[in-house]
Coordinates of C-alpha atoms in Angstrom, one line a residue:
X1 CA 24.6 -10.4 -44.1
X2 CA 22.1 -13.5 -42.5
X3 CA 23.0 -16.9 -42.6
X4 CA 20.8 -18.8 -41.8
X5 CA 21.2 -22.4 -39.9
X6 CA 21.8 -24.4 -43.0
X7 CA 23.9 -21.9 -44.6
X8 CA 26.0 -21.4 -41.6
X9 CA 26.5 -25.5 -41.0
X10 CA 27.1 -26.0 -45.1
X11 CA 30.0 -23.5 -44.7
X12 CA 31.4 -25.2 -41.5
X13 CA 31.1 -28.7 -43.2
X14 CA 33.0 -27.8 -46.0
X15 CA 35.5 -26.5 -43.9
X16 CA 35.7 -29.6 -42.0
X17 CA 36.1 -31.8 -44.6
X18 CA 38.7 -29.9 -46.2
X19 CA 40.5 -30.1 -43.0
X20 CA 39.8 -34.1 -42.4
X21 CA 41.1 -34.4 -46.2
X22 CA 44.2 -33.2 -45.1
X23 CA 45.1 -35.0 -42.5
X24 CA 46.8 -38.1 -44.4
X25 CA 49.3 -35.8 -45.8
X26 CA 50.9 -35.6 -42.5
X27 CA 50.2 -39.3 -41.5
X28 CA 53.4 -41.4 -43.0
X29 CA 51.6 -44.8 -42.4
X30 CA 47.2 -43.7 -43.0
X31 CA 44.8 -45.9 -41.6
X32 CA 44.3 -48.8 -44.3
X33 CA 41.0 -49.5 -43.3
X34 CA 40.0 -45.9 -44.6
X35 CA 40.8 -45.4 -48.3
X36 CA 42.6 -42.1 -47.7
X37 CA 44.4 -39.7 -50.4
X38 CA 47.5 -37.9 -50.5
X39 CA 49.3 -35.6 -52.8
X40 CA 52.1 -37.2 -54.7
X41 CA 55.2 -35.6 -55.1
X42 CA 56.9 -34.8 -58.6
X43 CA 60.1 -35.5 -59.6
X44 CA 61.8 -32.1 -58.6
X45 CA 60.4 -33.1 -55.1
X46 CA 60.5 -36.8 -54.4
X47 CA 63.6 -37.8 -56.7
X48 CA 63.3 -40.1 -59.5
X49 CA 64.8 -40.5 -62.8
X50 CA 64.8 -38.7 -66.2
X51 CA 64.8 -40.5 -69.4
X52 CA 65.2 -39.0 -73.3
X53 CA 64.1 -41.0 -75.6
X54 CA 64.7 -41.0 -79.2
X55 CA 62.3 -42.8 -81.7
X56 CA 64.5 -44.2 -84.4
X57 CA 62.6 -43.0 -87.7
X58 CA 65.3 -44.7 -89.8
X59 CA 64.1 -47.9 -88.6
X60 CA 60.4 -46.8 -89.3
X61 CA 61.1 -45.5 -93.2
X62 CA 63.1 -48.9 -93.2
X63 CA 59.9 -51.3 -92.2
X64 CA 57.7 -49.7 -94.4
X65 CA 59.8 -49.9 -97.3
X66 CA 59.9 -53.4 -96.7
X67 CA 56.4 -54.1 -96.7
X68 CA 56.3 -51.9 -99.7
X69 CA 58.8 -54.1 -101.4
X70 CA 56.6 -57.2 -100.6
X71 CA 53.5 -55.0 -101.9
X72 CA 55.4 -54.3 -104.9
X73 CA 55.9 -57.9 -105.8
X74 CA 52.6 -59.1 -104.8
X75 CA 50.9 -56.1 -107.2
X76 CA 53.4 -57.3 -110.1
X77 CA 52.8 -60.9 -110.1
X78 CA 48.8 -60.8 -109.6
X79 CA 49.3 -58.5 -113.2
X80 CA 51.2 -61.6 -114.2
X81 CA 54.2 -59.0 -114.6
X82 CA 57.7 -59.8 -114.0
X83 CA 60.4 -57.9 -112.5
X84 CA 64.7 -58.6 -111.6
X85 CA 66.9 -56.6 -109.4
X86 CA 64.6 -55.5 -107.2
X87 CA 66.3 -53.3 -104.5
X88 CA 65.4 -51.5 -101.5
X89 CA 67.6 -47.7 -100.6
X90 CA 66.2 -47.0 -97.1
X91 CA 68.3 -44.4 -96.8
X92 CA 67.2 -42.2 -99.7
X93 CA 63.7 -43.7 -99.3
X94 CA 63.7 -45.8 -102.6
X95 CA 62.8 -49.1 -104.5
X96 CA 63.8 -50.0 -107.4
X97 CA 63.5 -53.0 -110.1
X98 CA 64.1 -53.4 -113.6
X99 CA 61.4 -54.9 -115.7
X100 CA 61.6 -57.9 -117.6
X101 CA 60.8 -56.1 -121.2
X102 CA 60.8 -52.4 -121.8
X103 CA 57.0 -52.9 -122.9
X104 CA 55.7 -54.1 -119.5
X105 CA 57.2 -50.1 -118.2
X106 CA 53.5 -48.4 -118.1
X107 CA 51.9 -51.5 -117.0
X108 CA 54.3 -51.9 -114.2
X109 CA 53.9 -48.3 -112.8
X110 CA 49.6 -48.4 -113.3
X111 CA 50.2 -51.7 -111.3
X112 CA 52.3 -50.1 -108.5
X113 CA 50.6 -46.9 -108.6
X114 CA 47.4 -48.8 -107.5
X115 CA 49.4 -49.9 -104.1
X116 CA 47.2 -49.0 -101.6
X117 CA 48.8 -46.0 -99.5
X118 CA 48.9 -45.4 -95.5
X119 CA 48.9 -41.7 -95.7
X120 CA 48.0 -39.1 -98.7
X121 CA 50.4 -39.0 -101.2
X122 CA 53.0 -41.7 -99.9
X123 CA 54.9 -42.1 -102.9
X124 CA 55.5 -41.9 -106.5
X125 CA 56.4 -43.9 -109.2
X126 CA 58.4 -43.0 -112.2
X127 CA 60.9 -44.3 -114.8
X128 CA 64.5 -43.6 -114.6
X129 CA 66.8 -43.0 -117.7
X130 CA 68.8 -46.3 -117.5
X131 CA 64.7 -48.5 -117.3
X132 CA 64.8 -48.9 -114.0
X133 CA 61.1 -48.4 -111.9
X134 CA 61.9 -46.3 -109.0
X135 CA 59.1 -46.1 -106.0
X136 CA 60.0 -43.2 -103.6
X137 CA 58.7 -42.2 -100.6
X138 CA 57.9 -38.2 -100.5
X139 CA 59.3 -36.2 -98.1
X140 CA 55.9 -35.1 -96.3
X141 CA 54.4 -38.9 -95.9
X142 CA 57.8 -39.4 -94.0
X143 CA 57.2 -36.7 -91.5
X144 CA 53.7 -37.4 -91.0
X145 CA 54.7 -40.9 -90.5
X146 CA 57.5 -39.4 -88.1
X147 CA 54.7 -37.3 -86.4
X148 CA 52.2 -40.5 -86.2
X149 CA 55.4 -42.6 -84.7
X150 CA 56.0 -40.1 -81.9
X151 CA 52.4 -40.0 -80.8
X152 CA 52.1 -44.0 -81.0
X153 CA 55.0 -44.0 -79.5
X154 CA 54.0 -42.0 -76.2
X155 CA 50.2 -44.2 -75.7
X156 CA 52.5 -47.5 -75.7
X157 CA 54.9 -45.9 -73.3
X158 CA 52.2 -44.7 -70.6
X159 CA 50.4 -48.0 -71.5
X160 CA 53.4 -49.9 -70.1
X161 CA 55.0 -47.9 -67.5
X162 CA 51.1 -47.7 -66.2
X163 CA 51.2 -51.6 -66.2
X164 CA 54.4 -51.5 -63.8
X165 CA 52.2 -49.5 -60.9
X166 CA 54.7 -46.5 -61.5
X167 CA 53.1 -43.4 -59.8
X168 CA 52.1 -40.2 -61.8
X169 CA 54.7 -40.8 -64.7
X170 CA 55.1 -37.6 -66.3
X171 CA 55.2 -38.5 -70.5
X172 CA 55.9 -35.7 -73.2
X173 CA 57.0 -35.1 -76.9
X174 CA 60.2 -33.5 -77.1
X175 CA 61.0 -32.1 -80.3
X176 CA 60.3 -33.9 -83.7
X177 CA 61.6 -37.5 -82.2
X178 CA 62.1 -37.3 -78.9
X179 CA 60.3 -38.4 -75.5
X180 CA 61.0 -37.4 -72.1
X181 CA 60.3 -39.5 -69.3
X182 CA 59.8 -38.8 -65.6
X183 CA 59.6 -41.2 -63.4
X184 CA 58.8 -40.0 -59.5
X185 CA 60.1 -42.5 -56.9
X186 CA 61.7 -44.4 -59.2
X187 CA 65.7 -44.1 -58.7
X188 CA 66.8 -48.0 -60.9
X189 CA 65.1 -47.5 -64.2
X190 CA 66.7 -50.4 -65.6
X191 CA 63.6 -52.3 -65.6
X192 CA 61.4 -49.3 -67.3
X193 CA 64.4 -48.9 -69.9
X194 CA 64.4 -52.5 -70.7
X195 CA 60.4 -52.2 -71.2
X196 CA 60.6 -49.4 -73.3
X197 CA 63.7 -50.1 -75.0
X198 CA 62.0 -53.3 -76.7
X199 CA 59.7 -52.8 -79.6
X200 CA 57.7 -55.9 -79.0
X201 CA 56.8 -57.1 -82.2
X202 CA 55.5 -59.6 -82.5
X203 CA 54.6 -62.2 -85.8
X204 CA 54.5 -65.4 -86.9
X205 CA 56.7 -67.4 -89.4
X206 CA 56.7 -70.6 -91.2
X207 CA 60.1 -72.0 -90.9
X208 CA 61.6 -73.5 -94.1
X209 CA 62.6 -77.0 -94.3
X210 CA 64.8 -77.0 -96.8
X211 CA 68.3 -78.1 -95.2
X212 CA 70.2 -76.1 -97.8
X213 CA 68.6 -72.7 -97.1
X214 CA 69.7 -72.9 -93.3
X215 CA 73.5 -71.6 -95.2
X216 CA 72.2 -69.7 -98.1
X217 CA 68.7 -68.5 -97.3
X218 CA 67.0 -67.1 -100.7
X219 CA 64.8 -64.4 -101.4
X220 CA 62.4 -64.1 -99.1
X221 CA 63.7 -66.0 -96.7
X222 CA 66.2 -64.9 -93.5
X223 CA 68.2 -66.1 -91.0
X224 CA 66.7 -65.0 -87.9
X225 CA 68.3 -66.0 -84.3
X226 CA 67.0 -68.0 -81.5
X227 CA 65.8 -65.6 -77.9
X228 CA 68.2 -68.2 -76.3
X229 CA 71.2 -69.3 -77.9
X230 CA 70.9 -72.1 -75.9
X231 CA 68.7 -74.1 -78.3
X232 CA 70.6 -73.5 -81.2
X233 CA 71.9 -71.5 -84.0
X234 CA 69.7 -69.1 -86.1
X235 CA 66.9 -71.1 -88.6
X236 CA 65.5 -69.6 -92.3
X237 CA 62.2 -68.7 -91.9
X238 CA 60.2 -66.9 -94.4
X239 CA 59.9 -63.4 -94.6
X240 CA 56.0 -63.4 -94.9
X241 CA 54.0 -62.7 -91.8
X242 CA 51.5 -65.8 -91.3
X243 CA 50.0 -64.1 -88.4
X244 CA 50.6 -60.5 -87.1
X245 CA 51.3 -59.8 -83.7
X246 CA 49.1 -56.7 -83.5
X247 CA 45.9 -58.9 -84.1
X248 CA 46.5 -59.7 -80.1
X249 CA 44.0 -58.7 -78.0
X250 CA 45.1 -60.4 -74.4
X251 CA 48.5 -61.4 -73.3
X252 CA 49.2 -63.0 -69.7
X253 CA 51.8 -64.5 -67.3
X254 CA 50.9 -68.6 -66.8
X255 CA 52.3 -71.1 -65.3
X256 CA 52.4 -74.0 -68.0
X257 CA 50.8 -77.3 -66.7
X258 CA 52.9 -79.5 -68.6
X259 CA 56.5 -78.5 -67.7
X260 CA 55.8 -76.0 -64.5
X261 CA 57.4 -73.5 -66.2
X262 CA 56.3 -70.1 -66.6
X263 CA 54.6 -69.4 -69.8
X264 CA 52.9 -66.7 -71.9
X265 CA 49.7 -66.7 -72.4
X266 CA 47.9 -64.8 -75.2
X267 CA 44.8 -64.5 -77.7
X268 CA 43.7 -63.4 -81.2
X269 CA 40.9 -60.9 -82.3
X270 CA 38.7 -62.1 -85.2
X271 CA 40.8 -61.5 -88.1
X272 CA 44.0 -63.1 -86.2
X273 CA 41.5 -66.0 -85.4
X274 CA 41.1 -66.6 -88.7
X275 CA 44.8 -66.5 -89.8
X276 CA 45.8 -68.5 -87.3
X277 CA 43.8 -71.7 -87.9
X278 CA 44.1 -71.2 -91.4
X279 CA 47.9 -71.6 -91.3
X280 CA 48.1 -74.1 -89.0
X281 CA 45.7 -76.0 -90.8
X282 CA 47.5 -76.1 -94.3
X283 CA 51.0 -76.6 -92.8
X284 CA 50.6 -79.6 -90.1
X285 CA 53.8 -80.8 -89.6
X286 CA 55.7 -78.0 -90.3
X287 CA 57.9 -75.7 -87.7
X288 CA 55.9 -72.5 -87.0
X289 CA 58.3 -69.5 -85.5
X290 CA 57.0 -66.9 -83.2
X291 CA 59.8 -63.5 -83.8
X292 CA 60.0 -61.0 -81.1
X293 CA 62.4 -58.2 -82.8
X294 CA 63.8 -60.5 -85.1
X295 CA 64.6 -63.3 -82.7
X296 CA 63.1 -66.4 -82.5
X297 CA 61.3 -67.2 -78.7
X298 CA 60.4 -71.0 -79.8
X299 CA 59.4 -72.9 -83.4
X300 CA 57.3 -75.3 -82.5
X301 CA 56.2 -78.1 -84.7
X302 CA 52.3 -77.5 -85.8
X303 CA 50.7 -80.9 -84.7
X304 CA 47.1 -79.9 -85.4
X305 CA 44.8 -76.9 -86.2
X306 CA 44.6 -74.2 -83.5
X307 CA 41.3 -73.0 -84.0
X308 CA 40.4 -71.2 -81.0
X309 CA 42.6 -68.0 -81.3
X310 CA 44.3 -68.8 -78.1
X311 CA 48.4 -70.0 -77.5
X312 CA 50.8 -70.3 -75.3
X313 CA 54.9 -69.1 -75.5
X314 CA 57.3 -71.5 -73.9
X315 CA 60.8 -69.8 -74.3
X316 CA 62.1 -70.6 -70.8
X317 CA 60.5 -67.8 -68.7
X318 CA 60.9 -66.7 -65.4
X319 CA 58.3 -64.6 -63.5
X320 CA 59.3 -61.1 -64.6
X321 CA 60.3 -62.0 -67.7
X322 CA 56.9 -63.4 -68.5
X323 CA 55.2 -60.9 -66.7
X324 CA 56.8 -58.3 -68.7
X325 CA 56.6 -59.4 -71.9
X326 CA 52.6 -60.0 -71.7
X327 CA 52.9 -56.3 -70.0
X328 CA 54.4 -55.4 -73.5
X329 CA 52.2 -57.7 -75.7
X330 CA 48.9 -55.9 -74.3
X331 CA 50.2 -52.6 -74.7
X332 CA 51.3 -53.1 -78.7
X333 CA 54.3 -52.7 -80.3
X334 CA 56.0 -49.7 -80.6
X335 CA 56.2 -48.3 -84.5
X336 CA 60.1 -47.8 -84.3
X337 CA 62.7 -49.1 -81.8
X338 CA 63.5 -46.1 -79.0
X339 CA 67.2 -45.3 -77.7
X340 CA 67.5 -43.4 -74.2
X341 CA 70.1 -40.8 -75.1
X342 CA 70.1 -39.0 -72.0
X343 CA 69.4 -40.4 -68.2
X344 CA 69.8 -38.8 -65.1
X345 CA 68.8 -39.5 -61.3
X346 CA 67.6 -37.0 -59.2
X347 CA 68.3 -38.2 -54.9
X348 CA 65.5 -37.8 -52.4
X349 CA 68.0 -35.5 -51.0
X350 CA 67.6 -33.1 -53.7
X351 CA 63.9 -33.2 -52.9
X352 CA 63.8 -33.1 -49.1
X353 CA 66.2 -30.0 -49.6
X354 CA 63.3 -28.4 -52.3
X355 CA 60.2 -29.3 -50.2
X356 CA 61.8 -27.6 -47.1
X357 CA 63.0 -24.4 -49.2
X358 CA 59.2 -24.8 -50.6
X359 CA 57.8 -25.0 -47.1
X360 CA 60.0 -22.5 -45.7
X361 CA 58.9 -19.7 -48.2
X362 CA 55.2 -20.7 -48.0
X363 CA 55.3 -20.2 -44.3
X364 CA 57.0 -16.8 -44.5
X365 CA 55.1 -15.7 -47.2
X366 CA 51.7 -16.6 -44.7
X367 CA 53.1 -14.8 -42.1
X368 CA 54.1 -11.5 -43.6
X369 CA 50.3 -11.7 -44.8
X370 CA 49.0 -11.9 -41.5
X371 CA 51.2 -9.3 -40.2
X372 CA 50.2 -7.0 -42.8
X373 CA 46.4 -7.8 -42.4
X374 CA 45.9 -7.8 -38.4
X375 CA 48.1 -4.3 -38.4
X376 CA 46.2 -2.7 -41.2
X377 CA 42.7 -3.7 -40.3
X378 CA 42.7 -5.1 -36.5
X379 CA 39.8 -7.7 -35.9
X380 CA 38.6 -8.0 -39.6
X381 CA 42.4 -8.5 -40.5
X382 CA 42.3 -11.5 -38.2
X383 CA 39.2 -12.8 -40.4
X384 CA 40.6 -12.4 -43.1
X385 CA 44.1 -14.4 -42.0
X386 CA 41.4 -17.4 -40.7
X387 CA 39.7 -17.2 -44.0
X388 CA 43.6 -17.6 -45.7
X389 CA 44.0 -20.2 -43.4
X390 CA 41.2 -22.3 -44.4
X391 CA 41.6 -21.2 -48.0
X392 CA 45.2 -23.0 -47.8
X393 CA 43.2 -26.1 -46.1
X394 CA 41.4 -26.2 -49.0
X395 CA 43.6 -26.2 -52.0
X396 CA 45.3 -28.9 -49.9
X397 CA 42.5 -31.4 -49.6
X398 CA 41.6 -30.7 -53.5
X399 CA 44.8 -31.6 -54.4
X400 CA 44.5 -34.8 -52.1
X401 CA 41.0 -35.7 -53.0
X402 CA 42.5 -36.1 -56.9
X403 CA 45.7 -37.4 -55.8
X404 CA 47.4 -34.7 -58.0
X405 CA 51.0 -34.5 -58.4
X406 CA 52.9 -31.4 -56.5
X407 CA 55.8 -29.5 -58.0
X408 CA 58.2 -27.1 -57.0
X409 CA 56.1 -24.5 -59.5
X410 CA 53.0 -25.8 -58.1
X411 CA 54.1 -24.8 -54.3
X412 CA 55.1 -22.0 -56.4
X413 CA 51.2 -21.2 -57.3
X414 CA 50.3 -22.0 -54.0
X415 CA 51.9 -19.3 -52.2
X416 CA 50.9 -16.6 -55.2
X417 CA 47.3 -17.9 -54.8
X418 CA 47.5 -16.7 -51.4
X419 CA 48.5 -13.3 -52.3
X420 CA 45.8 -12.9 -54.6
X421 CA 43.0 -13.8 -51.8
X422 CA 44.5 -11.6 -49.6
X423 CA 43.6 -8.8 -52.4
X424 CA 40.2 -9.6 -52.4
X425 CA 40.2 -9.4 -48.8
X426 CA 41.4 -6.0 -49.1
X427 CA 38.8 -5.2 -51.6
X428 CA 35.9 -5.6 -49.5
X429 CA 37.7 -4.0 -45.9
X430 CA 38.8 -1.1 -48.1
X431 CA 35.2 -0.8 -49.7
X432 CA 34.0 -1.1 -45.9
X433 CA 35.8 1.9 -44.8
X434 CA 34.8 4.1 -47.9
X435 CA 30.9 3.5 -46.1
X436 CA 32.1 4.1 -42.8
X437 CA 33.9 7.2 -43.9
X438 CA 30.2 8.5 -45.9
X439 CA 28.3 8.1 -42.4
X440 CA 26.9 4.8 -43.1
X441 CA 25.8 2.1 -40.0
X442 CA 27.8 -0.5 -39.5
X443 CA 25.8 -3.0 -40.8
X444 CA 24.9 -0.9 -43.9
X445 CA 28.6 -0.5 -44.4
X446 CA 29.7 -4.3 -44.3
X447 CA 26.7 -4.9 -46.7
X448 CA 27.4 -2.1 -49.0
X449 CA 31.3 -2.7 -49.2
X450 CA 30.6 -6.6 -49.6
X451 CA 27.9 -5.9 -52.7
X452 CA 30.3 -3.3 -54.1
X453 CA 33.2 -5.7 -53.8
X454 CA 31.8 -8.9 -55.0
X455 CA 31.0 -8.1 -58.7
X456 CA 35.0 -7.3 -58.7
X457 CA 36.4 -9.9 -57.4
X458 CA 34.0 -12.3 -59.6
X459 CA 35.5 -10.7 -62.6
X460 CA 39.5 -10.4 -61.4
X461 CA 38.9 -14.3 -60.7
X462 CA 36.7 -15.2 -64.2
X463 CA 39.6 -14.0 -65.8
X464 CA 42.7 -15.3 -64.0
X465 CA 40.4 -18.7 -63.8
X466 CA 40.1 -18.8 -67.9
X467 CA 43.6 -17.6 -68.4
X468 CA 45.2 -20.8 -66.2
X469 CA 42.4 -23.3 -67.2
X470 CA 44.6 -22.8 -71.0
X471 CA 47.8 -22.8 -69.5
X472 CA 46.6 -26.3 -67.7
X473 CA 44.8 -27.7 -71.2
X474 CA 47.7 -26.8 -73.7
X475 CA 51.1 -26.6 -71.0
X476 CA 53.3 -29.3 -69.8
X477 CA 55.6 -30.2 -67.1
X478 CA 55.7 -27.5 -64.9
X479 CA 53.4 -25.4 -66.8
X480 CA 50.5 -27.4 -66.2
X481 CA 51.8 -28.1 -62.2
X482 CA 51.5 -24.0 -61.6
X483 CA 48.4 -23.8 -63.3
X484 CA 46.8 -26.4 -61.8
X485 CA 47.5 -25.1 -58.0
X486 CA 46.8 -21.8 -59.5
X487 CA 43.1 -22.6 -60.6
X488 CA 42.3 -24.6 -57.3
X489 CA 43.4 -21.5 -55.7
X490 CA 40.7 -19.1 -57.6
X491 CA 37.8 -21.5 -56.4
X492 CA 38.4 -21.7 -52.7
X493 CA 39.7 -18.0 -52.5
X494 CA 36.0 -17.1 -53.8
X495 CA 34.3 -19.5 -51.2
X496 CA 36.8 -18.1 -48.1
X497 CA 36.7 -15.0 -49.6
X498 CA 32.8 -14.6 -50.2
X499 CA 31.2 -17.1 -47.9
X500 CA 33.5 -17.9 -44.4
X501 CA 34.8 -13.8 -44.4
X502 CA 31.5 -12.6 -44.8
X503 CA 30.5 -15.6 -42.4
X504 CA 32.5 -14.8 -39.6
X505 CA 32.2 -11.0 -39.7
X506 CA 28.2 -11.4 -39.6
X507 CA 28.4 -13.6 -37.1
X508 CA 30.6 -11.4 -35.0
X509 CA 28.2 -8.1 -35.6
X510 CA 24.9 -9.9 -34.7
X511 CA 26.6 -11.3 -31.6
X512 CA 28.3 -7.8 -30.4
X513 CA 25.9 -5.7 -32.1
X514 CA 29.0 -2.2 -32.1
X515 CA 28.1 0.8 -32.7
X516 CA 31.4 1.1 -34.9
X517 CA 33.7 -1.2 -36.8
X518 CA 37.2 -2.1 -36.1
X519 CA 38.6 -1.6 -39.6

């Protein structure tokens, strides 16, 4: 029951800080020359919008059977091996060709079963009864693709809503292809749907010259639309990426110094270094298209090597736009295009109504507990209410010091955290009275029932502490908002509980030195 100087001021200061802490919480405009914290408000409290997202896995068997297909001719003609009728089925997952003779069948299939694969297992190859090659995708590579796409797919969406300064955007997997957005604060999505909504990918085309093909494009070669109708109709460029968008490493809004315009700025990595001078060097001369989602931003004429790995997108820009789209180049393209499916806006109203109910119940809740302590056991009861008081201090300037997020279930965990010190506080008064009740002195009761107490409470808390801890690592959403309040809670109800109780009751008894105790 001593405390000595250092003790005694260590337990004060932490008290005070937690106090200072939470001062900007109840400041609408802080002081900006002091870098103060606050708690942020979720969605169910400050308003915002909602956003489901689908991930369009069609689109994502489609691409790869695509590449596939150019795979499958590359493989055939290095074998010097030829092939007609060669089809694409995205929707059964299939590609099929006939070979040019009946004895080139086993050659062909050892040729395409040596395609390199992206996952275990991808696909087989087989003949069909009419001599047709078929190369199908197996249903598992397509869900773990699926699985892969939805995972992808939430990184790139936090990596661009993070680069529009949205506060605490709440991003989870929904399902098998969905994504649920929250965004706190945030009440005209428009400009987050229209970041999301675009895949961003990104490559680079020759265009091809020949007049003829601009009307009936060959093989290999589609008609892909200008960005801007404005600067004409759509051109035939080839179907062979010179130069892949995801070899970016650095994307930026410029202003161009030859027309004033805004601009996009951007960079390769290594390999993208490399395939970019090499194409501009062996095609001088010739139109080079940069495709965003299968429209054309600009086809500029290649009038020398680019070397460096650096380039610049002129496609009639203004600030935002540019902005935006070097947001999107930097964060990667998304594997598959995503649909919002479901939206909805939640008013401030709705969240002023929730934080009042929240604050209402909290403040009930305290006083019922302080009623109940102070009439139950007198002037240690009133400890006990000052250590719940600075307990709630506490939790507050945690929360503040991480700028954490607050929810409805986390107010929630706030108010049952209280509950639970209170217990403890119990604990050790009821323990107190046992002493006083076997004839023990007052100060050999407080120590006895605090020692009897403590090993307790340490072990009710280690387990409700482990048990949230989980609920925080593996929940979501609201989950992880109760649990987080919830595991704050346990750590400064065992300092208030432990430390400033015993604190103040020592205090008291080496000051009045009684001859009995008020509990």
């Amino acid at each position: 029951m001593y405390y000595s100087r250092t003790k005694l001021a260590s337990v004060l200061g932490i008290c005070l800080l937690g106090l200072l802490l939470c001062l900007p919480n109840g400041m609408r405009k802080p002081l900006p020359s002091i870098p103060w914290r606050q708690i942020h408000l979720g969605l169910d409290l400050r308003g915002g919008s909602y956003l489901l997202m689908q991930v369009d896995l069609q689109s994502l068997t489609h691409d790869r059977l695509q590449t596939l297909s150019e795979n499958t001719r590359d493989a055939l003609l290095n074998a010097r091996l030829g092939y007609q009728n060669i089809a694409v089925d995205a929707d059964k997952g299939v590609i099929s060709f006939t070979p040019r003779s009946a004895s080139e069948t086993e050659a062909d299939i050892t040729a395409l079963n040596a395609l390199p694969r992206a996952v275990p297992n991808e696909f087989s190859v087989s003949k069909r009864e009419d001599g047709s090659i078929a190369l199908t995708l197996t249903p598992e590579s397509i869900r773990t693709r699926a699985r892969e796409a939805v995972t992808q797919s939430i990184e790139i969406v936090r990596r661009r809503i993070d680069g529009t300064g949205a506060v605490d955007p709440e991003i989870t997997r929904q399902g098998d292809d969905r994504i649920v957005v929250e965004l706190p604060g945030i009440s005209d999505p428009d400009r987050i749907k229209a970041l999301l909504g675009t895949t961003a990918k990104m490559s680079f085309h020759l265009v091809d010259a020949n007049p003829l093909h601009a009307t009936y494009p060959p093989q290999g070669v589609s008609l892909l639309p200008m960005a801007d109708p404005a600067e004409g109709g759509p051109l035939p460029v080839f179907d062979h990426v010179d130069v892949d968008g995801s070899d970016l490493t650095n994307a930026g809004a410029v202003i161009d110094q030859q027309s004033g315009k805004w601009a996009v700025s951007f960079s390769f990595d290594s390999t993208g270094t490399h395939a970019f001078a090499a194409v501009t060097q062996a095609n001088v001369g010739k139109r080079f298209a940069i495709v965003l989602d299968n429209k054309i931003i600009e086809a500029p004429v290649i009038m020398s090597p680019i070397t460096g790995g650096n380039g610049q997108i002129t496609g009639g820009f203004d600030a935002q736009k540019a902005t935006d789209l070097a947001l999107m180049l930097r964060a990667g393209a998304l594997p598959a295009p995503l649909s919002v499916i479901e939206q909805r806006s939640i008013g401030p109203s709705l969240g002023a109504d929730s934080i009042r109910a929240g604050i209402i119940s909290l403040a009930v809740g305290f006083v019922m507990v302080v009623a109940f302590m102070v009439l139950f056991y007198g002037r240690f009861g009133w400890y006990a209410d000052m250590a719940l008081l600075a307990n709630l201090v506490l939790m507050v300037a945690i929360l503040s010091l991480f700028e954490a997020t607050l929810t409805l279930p986390g107010m929630a965990g706030m108010l049952l955290t209280l509950g639970m010190a209170v217990d403890a506080n119990i604990l050790i008064n009821e323990r107190i009275r046992e002493e006083v009740a076997r004839g023990r002195t007052p100060l050999a009761a407080m120590q006895t029932g605090f020692e009897k107490a403590t090993s307790t409470i340490i072990d009710s808390n280690a387990t409700a502490l482990l048990a949230h801890v989980m609920l925080f690592v593996f929940g979501t959403g609201p989950v992880r908002g109760f649990a987080l309040t919830i595991t704050i809670g346990i750590v400064t109800t065992l300092f208030t509980t432990l430390l400033l109780s015993r604190m103040l009751m020592a205090r008291w008894y080496a000051r009045t030195r009684p001859t009995s105790l008020p509990v």
